């Protein structure tokens, strides 16, 4: 078996948290389900968010000054399906969920368990994804939650193949 296949098999057994990342640039809003994300600094609070270059969200995120990273509860499958299985190439996801404008106009999803709004510091090509380094400028926890994990959504059909 090739190294790449073995890596795929190993990471398929992990259960990392799934988030929905939203962005806005001008009049264009974008958002997708993301598994490739991690906190990478405590003081200041920073995260790395990796967006596939194939996603419609990619170009919006690269033009955005801020992103919103939404934390999902294991019951938030509807939001996960909307943002993970639909693409803005075919549908306006923001007519199909409730949201409010946050800092810089970034969409904040009303039914997420909580969110971090973060300023984009820089982005780097890291392979077939672009890594955005972001720093929290606002955050809210709306309710206690148990994370939606990769194992719960691994059979979803992504709107765009990675
Ligand atoms: C389990 C799962 C994990 C995903 N992880 C990521 C990810 O880490 N980064 C990413 O850019 N897209 C990821 N996606 C894919 C996007 O959420 C999906 O292709 C979405 O439909 C893209 O929408 P857009 O074209 O409107 O941006 C994932 C999808 C699923 C189902």
Coordinates of C-alpha atoms and ligand atoms in Angstrom, one line a residue:
X1 CA 0.0 0.0 0.0
X2 CA 1.3 3.5 -0.8
X3 CA 2.2 5.9 1.9
X4 CA -0.7 8.2 0.8
X5 CA -3.2 5.4 1.1
X6 CA -1.9 4.4 4.5
X7 CA -2.2 8.0 5.7
X8 CA -5.8 8.1 4.4
X9 CA -6.6 5.0 6.3
X10 CA -5.0 6.3 9.6
X11 CA -6.7 9.7 9.5
X12 CA -10.0 8.1 8.6
X13 CA -10.1 6.6 12.1
X14 CA -9.6 10.0 13.8
X15 CA -12.5 12.1 15.3
X16 CA -11.5 15.7 14.9
X17 CA -14.1 18.4 15.4
X18 CA -16.1 19.8 12.5
X19 CA -16.8 23.5 12.2
X20 CA -18.5 25.7 9.7
X21 CA -16.4 28.6 8.4
X22 CA -18.1 31.7 6.9
X23 CA -16.6 34.6 5.1
X24 CA -17.7 37.7 3.2
X25 CA -16.0 39.9 0.6
X26 CA -18.0 42.8 -0.8
X27 CA -21.5 41.4 -1.5
X28 CA -20.3 37.8 -1.7
X29 CA -20.8 35.4 1.2
X30 CA -19.2 32.0 1.5
X31 CA -19.2 29.2 3.9
X32 CA -18.3 25.5 4.2
X33 CA -17.9 22.6 6.6
X34 CA -14.3 22.3 7.6
X35 CA -12.4 19.5 9.4
X36 CA -8.9 20.8 8.8
X37 CA -8.7 23.4 11.6
X38 CA -6.8 23.7 14.8
X39 CA -6.0 26.3 17.5
X40 CA -2.4 27.2 17.1
X41 CA -1.8 29.9 19.8
X42 CA -3.4 30.6 23.2
X43 CA -2.0 34.2 23.9
X44 CA -3.0 35.5 21.5
X45 CA -5.8 33.1 20.5
X46 CA -5.1 32.0 17.0
X47 CA -6.3 29.3 14.7
X48 CA -5.3 27.7 11.4
X49 CA -8.2 27.1 9.0
X50 CA -7.6 25.1 5.8
X51 CA -9.9 25.7 2.9
X52 CA -9.8 23.5 -0.3
X53 CA -8.8 25.5 -3.4
X54 CA -11.8 23.9 -5.2
X55 CA -14.4 25.3 -2.8
X56 CA -16.4 28.4 -3.7
X57 CA -15.6 29.6 -0.2
X58 CA -11.9 29.6 -1.0
X59 CA -11.9 32.8 -3.1
X60 CA -14.2 34.6 -0.7
X61 CA -12.1 33.6 2.3
X62 CA -8.9 34.9 0.7
X63 CA -10.5 38.3 0.0
X64 CA -12.1 38.5 3.5
X65 CA -10.7 40.5 6.4
X66 CA -12.4 38.3 9.0
X67 CA -13.7 34.8 9.1
X68 CA -16.2 33.2 11.5
X69 CA -15.5 29.8 12.8
X70 CA -18.7 28.1 14.1
X71 CA -18.6 25.3 16.6
X72 CA -21.2 22.6 16.1
X73 CA -23.0 20.3 18.5
X74 CA -23.5 16.7 17.5
X75 CA -27.2 17.5 16.9
X76 CA -26.3 20.2 14.4
X77 CA -26.4 17.9 11.4
X78 CA -28.7 20.1 9.3
X79 CA -26.1 22.9 9.4
X80 CA -23.3 20.4 8.7
X81 CA -25.2 19.0 5.7
X82 CA -26.1 22.4 4.3
X83 CA -22.5 23.7 4.5
X84 CA -20.7 20.5 3.7
X85 CA -22.8 18.9 0.9
X86 CA -24.0 22.0 -0.9
X87 CA -21.8 24.4 -2.9
X88 CA -22.3 28.0 -3.5
X89 CA -21.8 27.2 -7.2
X90 CA -25.3 25.7 -7.1
X91 CA -27.2 27.2 -4.2
X92 CA -27.3 30.2 -1.9
X93 CA -26.7 28.6 1.5
X94 CA -27.5 31.8 3.3
X95 CA -31.1 31.8 2.1
X96 CA -31.4 28.4 3.7
X97 CA -30.4 29.1 7.2
X98 CA -30.7 31.9 9.7
X99 CA -27.8 34.3 10.3
X100 CA -26.9 37.8 11.4
X101 CA -24.2 40.1 10.2
X102 CA -21.2 40.1 12.5
X103 CA -18.0 42.3 12.5
X104 CA -17.1 43.4 9.0
X105 CA -20.4 41.8 7.8
X106 CA -19.3 38.2 8.3
X107 CA -22.3 35.9 8.5
X108 CA -22.9 34.5 12.1
X109 CA -25.1 31.4 12.0
X110 CA -27.9 31.7 14.6
X111 CA -28.1 28.0 15.4
X112 CA -24.5 27.2 16.0
X113 CA -23.4 26.4 19.5
X114 CA -20.9 29.2 19.5
X115 CA -18.5 31.0 17.2
X116 CA -15.1 32.8 17.0
X117 CA -14.8 35.8 14.7
X118 CA -11.2 36.1 13.7
X119 CA -9.1 38.5 11.7
X120 CA -7.1 36.9 8.8
X121 CA -3.4 37.5 9.4
X122 CA -2.1 35.7 6.4
X123 CA -2.6 32.7 4.1
X124 CA -0.3 30.1 2.7
X125 CA -0.6 27.5 0.0
X126 CA -0.1 24.2 1.9
X127 CA -1.0 21.7 -0.8
X128 CA -4.5 21.3 -2.2
X129 CA -5.8 23.5 0.6
X130 CA -4.9 27.1 1.6
X131 CA -4.1 27.6 5.3
X132 CA -5.4 30.8 6.8
X133 CA -3.9 32.0 10.0
X134 CA -6.6 33.9 12.0
X135 CA -6.7 35.7 15.3
X136 CA -9.8 35.9 17.5
X137 CA -11.4 39.3 17.8
X138 CA -14.8 38.3 19.2
X139 CA -16.4 35.1 20.4
X140 CA -19.7 33.9 21.9
X141 CA -20.8 30.6 23.4
X142 CA -24.6 30.3 22.9
X143 CA -25.1 27.0 24.7
X144 CA -23.1 24.1 26.1
X145 CA -22.3 21.6 23.4
X146 CA -20.7 18.2 22.7
X147 CA -18.7 18.6 19.5
X148 CA -19.8 17.3 16.1
X149 CA -17.0 15.0 15.1
X150 CA -15.6 13.8 11.8
X151 CA -16.9 10.2 12.5
X152 CA -20.5 11.4 12.5
X153 CA -20.2 13.1 9.1
X154 CA -17.6 11.1 7.3
X155 CA -20.2 9.6 4.9
X156 CA -21.4 13.0 3.7
X157 CA -20.9 13.8 0.1
X158 CA -18.9 17.0 -0.1
X159 CA -20.2 19.7 -2.4
X160 CA -16.7 19.7 -4.0
X161 CA -14.3 16.8 -4.0
X162 CA -11.1 17.7 -2.1
Ligands
LIG1 C1 -16.4 15.4 6.5 C2 -16.1 16.6 5.6 C3 -14.9 17.3 5.9 C4 -14.6 18.4 5.1 N1 -13.5 19.1 5.5 C5 -13.2 20.2 4.7 C6 -12.0 21.0 5.0 O1 -11.3 20.8 6.0 N2 -11.7 22.1 4.3 C7 -12.5 22.4 3.2 O2 -12.2 23.4 2.5 N3 -13.6 21.7 2.9 C8 -13.9 20.6 3.6 N4 -15.0 19.9 3.3 C9 -15.7 20.1 2.0 C10 -16.7 21.3 1.9 O3 -17.3 21.6 3.2 C11 -17.7 21.1 0.8 O4 -17.0 20.7 -0.4 C12 -18.6 22.3 0.6 O5 -19.7 21.8 -0.1 C13 -17.9 23.4 -0.2 O6 -18.9 24.4 -0.4 P1 -18.5 25.7 -1.2 O7 -18.2 25.3 -2.6 O8 -19.7 26.6 -1.2 O9 -17.3 26.4 -0.6 C14 -15.4 18.8 4.1 C15 -16.6 18.1 3.8 C16 -17.0 17.0 4.6 C17 -18.2 16.3 4.3

